[in-house]
CSV table of C-alpha atoms and ligand atoms in Angstrom, one decimal:
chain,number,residue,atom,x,y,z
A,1,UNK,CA,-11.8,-5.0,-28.8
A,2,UNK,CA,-8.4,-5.4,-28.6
A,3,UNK,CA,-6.6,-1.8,-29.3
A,4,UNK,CA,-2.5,-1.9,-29.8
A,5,UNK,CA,-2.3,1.0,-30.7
A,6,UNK,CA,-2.3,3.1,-27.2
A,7,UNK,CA,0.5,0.8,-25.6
A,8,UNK,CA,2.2,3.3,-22.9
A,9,UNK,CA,0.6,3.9,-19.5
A,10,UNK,CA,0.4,7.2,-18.0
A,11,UNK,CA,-1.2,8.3,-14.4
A,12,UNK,CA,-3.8,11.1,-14.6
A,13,UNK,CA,-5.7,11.4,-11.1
A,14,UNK,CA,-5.4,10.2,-7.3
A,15,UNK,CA,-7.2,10.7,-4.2
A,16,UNK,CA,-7.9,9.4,-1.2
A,17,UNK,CA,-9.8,8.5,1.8
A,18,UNK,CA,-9.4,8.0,5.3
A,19,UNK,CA,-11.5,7.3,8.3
A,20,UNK,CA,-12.7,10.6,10.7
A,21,UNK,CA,-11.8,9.2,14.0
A,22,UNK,CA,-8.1,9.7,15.0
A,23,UNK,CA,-6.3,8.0,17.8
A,24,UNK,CA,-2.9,9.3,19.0
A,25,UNK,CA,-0.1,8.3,20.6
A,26,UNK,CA,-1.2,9.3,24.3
A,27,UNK,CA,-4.5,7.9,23.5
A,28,UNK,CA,-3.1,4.9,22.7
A,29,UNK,CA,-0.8,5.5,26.4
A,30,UNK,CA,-4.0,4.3,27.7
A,31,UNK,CA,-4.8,1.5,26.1
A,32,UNK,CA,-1.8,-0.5,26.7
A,33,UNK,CA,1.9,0.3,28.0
A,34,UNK,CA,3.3,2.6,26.0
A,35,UNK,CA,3.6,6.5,25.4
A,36,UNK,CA,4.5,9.1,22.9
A,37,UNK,CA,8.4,9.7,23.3
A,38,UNK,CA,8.7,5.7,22.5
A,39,UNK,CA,6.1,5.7,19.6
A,40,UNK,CA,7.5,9.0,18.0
A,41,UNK,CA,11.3,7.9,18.7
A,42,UNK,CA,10.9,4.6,16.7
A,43,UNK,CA,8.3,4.9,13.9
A,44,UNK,CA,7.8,8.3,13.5
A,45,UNK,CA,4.3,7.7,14.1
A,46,UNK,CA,1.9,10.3,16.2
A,47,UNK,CA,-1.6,9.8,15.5
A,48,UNK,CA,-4.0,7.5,12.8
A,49,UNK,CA,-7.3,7.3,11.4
A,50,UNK,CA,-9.2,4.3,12.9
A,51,UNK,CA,-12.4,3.1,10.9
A,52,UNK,CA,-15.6,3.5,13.4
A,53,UNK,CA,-17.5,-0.1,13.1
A,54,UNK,CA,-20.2,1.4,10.7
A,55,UNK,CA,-17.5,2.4,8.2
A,56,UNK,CA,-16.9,0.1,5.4
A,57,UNK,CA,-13.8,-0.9,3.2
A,58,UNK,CA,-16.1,-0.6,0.6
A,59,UNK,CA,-17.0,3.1,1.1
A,60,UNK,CA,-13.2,3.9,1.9
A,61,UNK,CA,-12.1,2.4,-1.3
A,62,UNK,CA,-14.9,4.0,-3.2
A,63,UNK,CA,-14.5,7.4,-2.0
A,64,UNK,CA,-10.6,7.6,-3.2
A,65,UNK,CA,-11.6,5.9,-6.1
A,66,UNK,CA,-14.3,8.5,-7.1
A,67,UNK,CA,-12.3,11.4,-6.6
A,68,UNK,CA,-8.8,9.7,-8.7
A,69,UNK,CA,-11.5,8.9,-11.8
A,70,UNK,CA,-13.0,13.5,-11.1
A,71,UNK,CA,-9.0,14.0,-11.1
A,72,UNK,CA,-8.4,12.2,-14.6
A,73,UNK,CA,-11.1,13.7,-15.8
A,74,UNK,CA,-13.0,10.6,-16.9
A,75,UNK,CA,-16.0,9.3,-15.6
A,76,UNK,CA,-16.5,6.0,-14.0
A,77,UNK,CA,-19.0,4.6,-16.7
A,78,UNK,CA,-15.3,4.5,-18.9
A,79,UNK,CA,-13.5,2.2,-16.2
A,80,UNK,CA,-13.0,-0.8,-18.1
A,81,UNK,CA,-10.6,-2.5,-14.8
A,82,UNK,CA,-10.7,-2.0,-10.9
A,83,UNK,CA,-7.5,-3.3,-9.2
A,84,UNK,CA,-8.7,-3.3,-5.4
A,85,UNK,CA,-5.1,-3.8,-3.8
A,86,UNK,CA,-6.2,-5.0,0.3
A,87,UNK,CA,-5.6,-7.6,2.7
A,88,UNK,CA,-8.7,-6.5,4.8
A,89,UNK,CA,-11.8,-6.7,2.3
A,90,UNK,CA,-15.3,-6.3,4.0
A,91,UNK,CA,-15.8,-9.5,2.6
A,92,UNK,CA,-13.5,-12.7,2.2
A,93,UNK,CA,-14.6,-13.7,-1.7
A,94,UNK,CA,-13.5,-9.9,-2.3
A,95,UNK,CA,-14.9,-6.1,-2.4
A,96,UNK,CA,-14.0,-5.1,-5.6
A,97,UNK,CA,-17.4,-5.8,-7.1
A,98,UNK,CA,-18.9,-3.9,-4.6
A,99,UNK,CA,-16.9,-0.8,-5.5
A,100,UNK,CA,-17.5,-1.3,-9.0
A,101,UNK,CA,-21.0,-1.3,-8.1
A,102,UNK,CA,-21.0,1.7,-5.5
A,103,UNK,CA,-18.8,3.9,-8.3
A,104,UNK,CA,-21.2,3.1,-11.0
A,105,UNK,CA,-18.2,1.6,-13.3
A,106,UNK,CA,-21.0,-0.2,-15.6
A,107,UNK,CA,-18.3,-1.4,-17.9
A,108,UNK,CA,-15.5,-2.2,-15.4
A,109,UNK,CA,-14.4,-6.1,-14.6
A,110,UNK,CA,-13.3,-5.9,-11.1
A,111,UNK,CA,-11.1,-8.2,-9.3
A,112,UNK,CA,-9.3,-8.0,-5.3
A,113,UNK,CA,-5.6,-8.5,-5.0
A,114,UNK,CA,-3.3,-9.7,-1.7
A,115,UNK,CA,0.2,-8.9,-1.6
A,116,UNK,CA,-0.2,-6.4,1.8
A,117,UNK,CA,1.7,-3.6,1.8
A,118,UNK,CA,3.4,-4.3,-1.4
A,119,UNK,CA,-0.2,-4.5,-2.8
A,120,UNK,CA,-0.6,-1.3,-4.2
A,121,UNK,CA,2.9,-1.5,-6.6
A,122,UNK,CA,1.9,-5.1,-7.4
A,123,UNK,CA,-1.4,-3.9,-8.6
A,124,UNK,CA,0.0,-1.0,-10.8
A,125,UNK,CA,2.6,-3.2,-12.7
A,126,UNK,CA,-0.6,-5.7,-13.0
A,127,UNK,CA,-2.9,-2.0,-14.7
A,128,UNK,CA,0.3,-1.7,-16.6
A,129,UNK,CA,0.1,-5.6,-17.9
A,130,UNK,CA,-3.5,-4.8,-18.9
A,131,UNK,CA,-3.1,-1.7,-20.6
A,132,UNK,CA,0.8,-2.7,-22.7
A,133,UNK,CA,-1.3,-5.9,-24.2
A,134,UNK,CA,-3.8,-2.8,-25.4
A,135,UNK,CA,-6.7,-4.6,-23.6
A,136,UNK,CA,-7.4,-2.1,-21.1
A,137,UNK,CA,-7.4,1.5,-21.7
A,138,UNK,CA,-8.6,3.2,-18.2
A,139,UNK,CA,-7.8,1.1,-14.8
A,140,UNK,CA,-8.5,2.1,-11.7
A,141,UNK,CA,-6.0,0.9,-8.6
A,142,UNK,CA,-7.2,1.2,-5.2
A,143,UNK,CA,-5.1,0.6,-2.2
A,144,UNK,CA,-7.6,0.3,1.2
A,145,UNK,CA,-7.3,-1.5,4.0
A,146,UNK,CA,-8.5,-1.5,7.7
A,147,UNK,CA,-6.3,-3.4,10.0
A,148,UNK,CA,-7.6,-2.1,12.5
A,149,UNK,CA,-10.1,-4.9,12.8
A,150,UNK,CA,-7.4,-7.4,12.8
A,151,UNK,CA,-4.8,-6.0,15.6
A,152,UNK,CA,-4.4,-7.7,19.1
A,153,UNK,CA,-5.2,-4.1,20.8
A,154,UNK,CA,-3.7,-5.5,24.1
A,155,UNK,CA,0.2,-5.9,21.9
A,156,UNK,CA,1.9,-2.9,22.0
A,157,UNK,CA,4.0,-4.4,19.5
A,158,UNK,CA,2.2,-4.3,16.7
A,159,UNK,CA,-0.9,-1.7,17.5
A,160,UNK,CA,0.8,1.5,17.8
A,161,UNK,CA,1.9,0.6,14.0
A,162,UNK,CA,-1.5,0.8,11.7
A,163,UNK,CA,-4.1,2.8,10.8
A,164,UNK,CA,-6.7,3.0,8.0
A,165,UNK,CA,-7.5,4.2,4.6
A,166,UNK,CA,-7.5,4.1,1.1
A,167,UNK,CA,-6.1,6.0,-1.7
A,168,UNK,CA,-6.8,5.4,-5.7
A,169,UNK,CA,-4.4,6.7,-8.7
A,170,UNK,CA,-6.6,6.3,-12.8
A,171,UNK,CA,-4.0,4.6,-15.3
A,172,UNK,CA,-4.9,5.1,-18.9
A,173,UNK,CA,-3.4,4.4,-22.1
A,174,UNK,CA,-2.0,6.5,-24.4
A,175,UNK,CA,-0.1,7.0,-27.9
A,176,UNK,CA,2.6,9.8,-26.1
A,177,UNK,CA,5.1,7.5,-24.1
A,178,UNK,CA,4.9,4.9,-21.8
A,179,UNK,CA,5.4,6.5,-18.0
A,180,UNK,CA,6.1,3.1,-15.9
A,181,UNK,CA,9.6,3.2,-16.7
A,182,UNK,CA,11.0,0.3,-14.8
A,183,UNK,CA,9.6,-2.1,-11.9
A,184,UNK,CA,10.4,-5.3,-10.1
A,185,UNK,CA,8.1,-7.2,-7.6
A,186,UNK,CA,9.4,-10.0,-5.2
A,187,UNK,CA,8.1,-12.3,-3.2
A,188,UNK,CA,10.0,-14.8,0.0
A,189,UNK,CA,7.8,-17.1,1.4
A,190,UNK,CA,10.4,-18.8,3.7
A,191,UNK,CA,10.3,-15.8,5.5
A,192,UNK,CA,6.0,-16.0,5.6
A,193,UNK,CA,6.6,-16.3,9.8
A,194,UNK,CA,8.0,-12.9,10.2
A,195,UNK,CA,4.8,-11.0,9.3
A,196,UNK,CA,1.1,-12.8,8.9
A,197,UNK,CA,-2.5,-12.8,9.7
A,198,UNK,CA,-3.6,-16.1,9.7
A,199,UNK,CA,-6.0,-18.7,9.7
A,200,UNK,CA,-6.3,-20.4,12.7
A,201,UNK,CA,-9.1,-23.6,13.3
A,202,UNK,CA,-9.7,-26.5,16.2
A,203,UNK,CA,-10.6,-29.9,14.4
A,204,UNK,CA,-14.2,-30.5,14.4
A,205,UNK,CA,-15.7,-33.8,13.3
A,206,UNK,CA,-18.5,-33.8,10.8
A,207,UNK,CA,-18.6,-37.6,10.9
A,208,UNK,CA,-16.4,-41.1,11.4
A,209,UNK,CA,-14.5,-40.1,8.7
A,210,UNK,CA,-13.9,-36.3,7.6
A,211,UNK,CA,-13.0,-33.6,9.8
A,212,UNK,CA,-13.0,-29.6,9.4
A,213,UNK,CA,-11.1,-26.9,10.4
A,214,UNK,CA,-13.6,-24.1,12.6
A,215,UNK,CA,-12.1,-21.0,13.7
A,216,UNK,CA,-11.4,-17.7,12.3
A,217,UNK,CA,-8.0,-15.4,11.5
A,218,UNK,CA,-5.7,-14.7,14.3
A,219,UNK,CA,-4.9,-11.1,15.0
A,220,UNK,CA,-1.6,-9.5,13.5
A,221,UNK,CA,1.6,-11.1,14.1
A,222,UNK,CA,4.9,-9.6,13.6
A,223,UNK,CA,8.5,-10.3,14.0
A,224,UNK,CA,9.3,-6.4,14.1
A,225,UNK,CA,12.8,-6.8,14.6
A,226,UNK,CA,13.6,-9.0,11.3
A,227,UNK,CA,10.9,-7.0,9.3
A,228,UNK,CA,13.1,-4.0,10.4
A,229,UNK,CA,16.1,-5.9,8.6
A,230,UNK,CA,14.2,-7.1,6.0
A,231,UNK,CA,13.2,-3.7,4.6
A,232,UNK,CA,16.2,-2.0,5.3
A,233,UNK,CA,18.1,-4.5,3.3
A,234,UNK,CA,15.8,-5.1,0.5
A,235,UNK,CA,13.7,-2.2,-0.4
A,236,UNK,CA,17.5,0.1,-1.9
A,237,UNK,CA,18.5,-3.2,-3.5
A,238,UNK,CA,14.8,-3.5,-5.6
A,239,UNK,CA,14.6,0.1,-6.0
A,240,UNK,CA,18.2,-0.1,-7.5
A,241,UNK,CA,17.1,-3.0,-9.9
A,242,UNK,CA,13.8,-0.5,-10.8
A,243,UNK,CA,15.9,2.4,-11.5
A,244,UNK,CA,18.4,-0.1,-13.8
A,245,UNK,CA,15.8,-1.2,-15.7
A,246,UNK,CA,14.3,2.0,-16.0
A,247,UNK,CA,17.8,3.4,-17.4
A,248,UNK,CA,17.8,5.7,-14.3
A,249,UNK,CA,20.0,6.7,-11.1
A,250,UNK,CA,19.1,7.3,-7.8
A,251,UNK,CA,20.1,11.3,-8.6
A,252,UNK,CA,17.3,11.7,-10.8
A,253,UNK,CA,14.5,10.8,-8.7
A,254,UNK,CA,12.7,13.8,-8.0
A,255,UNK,CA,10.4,12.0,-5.5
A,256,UNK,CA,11.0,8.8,-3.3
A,257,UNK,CA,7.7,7.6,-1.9
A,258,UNK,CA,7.9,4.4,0.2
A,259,UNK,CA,5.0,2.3,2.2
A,260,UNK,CA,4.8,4.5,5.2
A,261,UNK,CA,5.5,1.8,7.6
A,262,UNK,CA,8.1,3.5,9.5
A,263,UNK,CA,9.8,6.8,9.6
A,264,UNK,CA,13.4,4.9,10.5
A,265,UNK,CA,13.1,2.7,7.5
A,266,UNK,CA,12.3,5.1,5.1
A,267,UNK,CA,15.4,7.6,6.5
A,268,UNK,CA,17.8,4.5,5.8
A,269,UNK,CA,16.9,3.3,2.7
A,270,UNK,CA,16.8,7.2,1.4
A,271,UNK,CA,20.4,7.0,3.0
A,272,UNK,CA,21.6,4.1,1.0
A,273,UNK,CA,20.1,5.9,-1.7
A,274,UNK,CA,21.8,9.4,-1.2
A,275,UNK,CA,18.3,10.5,-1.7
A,276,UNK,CA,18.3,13.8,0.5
A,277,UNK,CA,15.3,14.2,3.3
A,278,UNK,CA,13.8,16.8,1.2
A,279,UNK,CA,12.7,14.1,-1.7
A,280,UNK,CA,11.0,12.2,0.2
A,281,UNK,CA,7.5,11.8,0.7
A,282,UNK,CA,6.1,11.3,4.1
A,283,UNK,CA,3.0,11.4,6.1
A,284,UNK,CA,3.4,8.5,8.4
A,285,UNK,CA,3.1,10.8,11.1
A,286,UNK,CA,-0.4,11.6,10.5
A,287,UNK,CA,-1.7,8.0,9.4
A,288,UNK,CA,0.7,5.4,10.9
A,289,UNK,CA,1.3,2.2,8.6
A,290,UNK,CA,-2.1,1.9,6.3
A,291,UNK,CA,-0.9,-1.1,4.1
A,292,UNK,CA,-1.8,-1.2,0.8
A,293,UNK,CA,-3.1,2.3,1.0
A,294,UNK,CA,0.4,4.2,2.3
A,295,UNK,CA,1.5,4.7,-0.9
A,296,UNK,CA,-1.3,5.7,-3.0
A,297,UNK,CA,-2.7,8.7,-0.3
A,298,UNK,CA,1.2,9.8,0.1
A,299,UNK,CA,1.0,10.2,-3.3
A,300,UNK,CA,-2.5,12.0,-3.2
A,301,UNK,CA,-1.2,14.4,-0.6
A,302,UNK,CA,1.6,15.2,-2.6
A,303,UNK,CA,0.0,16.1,-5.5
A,304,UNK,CA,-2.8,17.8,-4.1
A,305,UNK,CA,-0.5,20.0,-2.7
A,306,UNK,CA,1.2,20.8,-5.4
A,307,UNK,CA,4.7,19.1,-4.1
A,308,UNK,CA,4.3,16.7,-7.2
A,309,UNK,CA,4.2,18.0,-10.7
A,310,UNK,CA,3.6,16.5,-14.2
A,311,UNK,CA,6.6,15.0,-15.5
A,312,UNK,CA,8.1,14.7,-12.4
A,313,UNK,CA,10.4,11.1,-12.2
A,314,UNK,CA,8.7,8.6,-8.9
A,315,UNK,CA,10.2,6.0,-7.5
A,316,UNK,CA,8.0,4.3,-5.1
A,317,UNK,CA,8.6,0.7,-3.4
A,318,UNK,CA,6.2,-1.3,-1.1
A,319,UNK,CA,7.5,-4.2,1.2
A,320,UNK,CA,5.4,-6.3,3.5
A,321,UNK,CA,3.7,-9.6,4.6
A,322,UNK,CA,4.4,-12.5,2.3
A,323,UNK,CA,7.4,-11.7,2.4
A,324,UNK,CA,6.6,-9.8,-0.5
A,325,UNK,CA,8.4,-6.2,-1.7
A,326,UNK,CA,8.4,-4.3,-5.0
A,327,UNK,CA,9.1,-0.8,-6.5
A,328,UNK,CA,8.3,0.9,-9.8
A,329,UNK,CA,10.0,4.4,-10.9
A,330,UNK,CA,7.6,6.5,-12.9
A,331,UNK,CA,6.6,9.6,-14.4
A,332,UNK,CA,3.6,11.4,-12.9
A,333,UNK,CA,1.0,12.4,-14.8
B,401,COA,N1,5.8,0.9,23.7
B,401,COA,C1,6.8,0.8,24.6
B,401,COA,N2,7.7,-0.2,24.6
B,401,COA,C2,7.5,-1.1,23.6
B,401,COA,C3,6.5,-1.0,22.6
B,401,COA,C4,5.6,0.0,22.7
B,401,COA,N3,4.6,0.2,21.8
B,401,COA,N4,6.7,-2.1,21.7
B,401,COA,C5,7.7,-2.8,22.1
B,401,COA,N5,8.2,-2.2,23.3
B,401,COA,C6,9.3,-2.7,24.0
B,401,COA,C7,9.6,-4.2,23.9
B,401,COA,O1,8.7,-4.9,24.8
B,401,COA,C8,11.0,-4.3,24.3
B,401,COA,O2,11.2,-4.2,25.7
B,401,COA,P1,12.1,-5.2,26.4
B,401,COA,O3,13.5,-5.0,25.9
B,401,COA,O4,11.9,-4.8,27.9
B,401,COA,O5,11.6,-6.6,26.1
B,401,COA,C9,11.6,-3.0,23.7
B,401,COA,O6,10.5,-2.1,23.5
B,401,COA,C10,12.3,-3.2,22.4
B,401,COA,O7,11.5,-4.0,21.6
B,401,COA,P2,11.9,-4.3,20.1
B,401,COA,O8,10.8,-5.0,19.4
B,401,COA,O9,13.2,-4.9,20.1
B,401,COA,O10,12.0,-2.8,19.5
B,401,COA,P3,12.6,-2.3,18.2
B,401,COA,O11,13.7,-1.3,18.4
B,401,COA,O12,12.9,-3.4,17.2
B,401,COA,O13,11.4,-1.5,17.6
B,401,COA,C11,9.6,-1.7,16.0
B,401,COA,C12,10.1,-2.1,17.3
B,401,COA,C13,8.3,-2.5,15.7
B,401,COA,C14,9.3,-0.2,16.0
B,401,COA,C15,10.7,-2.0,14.9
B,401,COA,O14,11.2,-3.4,15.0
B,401,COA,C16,10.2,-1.9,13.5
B,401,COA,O15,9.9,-0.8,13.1
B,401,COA,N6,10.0,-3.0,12.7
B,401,COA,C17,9.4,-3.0,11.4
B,401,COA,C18,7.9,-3.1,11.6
B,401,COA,C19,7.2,-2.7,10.4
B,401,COA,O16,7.4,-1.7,9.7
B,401,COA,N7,6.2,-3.6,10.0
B,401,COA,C20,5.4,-3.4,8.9
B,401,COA,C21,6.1,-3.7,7.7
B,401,COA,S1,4.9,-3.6,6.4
């Protein structure tokens, strides 16, 4: 039934879930040519959860996801949406059913969504979509991923960068104020080259006339050098077109929480943003670059510990494969 009259979106729980296993910088040392000083010195990075092969995407997701619906204070049986923002589902046709499944959500349509590290803002403005129309009342967003199983471990380039998780924040409509105050998503395919997982077949015949592609994906790879440029560059310019819509300036945001890609990247674009240090959220020390979950268990962290408050104004951007970026400024809680 379609209810207008609870248009505003508000954010009542997170959490978040990461693999046990952790594998630092001087572990990594002896896996391919590298060590600590050049890992620390560039990305910030020093150690990441890595998923052991019996650990699912599945039970990732679903464990953030279960503790974000205890945290609003709802139960799952009154999810009526499940957003599963990844670019690593445990299977291709997609894993939010699953999830719905494992979190008893009886109620909840579920439905996976790619836009890698920018997946998690795309798939709140998408909650947001679904709640504003009044068709949705409680959605759940996930952000999980496990690249991990899709890095070359012999490139140094790009496997010091990742590691895995998953983090979930409840959205939920209500009568008192809409909290999303402002977003913007983008998207640059011409740049698709710079960042990409792909597909990758030989031609096999299956007779005279028809052919098919057999193979599988191809491990991660990255241009880091332009990805460097293109987040520096674009992430302060769509945060600034967040914050006009949102009727906001940089000075108000209490809290700037970016995908925790890189520890460089987020210093500059705080920089542009004459955000000091102190506003801005960061564990990418801990968990490396987890994609679609960054955002979401940065969040978690920060709010379990108190750091975050109700009321307090967010503005959050992801950026990533596609090229895709986006940010949203927002009221917690
Ligand atoms: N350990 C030691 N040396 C390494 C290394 C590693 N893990 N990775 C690369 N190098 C070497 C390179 O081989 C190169 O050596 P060379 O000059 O002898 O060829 C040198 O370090 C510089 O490489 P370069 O790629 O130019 O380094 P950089 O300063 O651009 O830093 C990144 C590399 C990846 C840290 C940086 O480009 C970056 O952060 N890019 C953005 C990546 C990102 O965030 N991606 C995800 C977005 S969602």
């Amino acid at each position: 039934m379609l209810d207008t009259s609870q248009r505003g979106i508000t954010f009542t729980g997170s959490g978040a879930a990461a693999p046990e296993s952790l594998l630092s910088n001087d572990d990594l040392s002896k896996i391919v040519d590298t060590n600590d000083e050049w890992i620390s010195s560039r990305t910030g990075i020093k150690t990441r959860h890595i998923a052991s092969p019996e650990v699912t995407l599945c039970e990732l997701a679903t464990a953030a996801g279960k503790q974000a619906i205890a945290n609003a204070g709802i139960t799952a049986a009154e999810i009526d949406l499940i957003i599963l923002a990844t670019s690593t589902p445990d299977d291709l046709f997609g894993s939010a059913s699953k999830i719905q499944y494992l979190l008893g959500a009886t109620r909840a349509v579920a439905f996976d969504l790619t836009a890698a590290c920018s997946g998690f803002v795309f798939a709140l403005v998408n909650a947001a979509q679904f709640i504003r129309t009044g068709t949705y009342q409680n959605v759940l967003v996930i952000g999980a991923d496990i690249l991990s199983r899709w890095l070359d471990w012999s490139d140094r380039r790009t496997c010091v960068l990742f590691g895995d998780g998953a983090g979930a924040v409840v959205c939920q409509a209500t009568k008192d104020g809409d909290r999303l105050l402002g977003f913007e998503i983008c998207s640059n395919g011409a740049q698709n080259d710079c960042l990409n997982l792909p597909f990758s077949g030989q031609s096999a015949a299956l007779s005279e006339t028809v052919s098919i592609a057999k193979g599988t994906y191809q491990p991660i790879f990255m241009k880091g050098r332009e990805v460097y440029r293109f987040a520096v560059a674009k992430v302060p310019e769509v945060i600034e077109k967040a914050l006009f819509r949102a009727d906001r300036t940089p000075e108000q945001i209490d809290w700037l929480i970016l995908h925790q890609a890189n520890q460089r990247i987020m210093n500059s674009v705080a920089d542009r943003l004459k955000i000091p240090p102190e506003k801005v959220i960061s564990n990418v020390a801990s968990y490396g670059n987890t994609s679609a979950a960054s955002i979401p268990i940065a969040l978690h962290e920060a709010i379990a510990s108190d750091r975050i408050k109700p009321g307090d104004l967010i503005a959050t951007s992801g950026f990533g494969a596609g090229l895709t970026w986006g940010a949203a400024i927002f009221k917690w809680g």
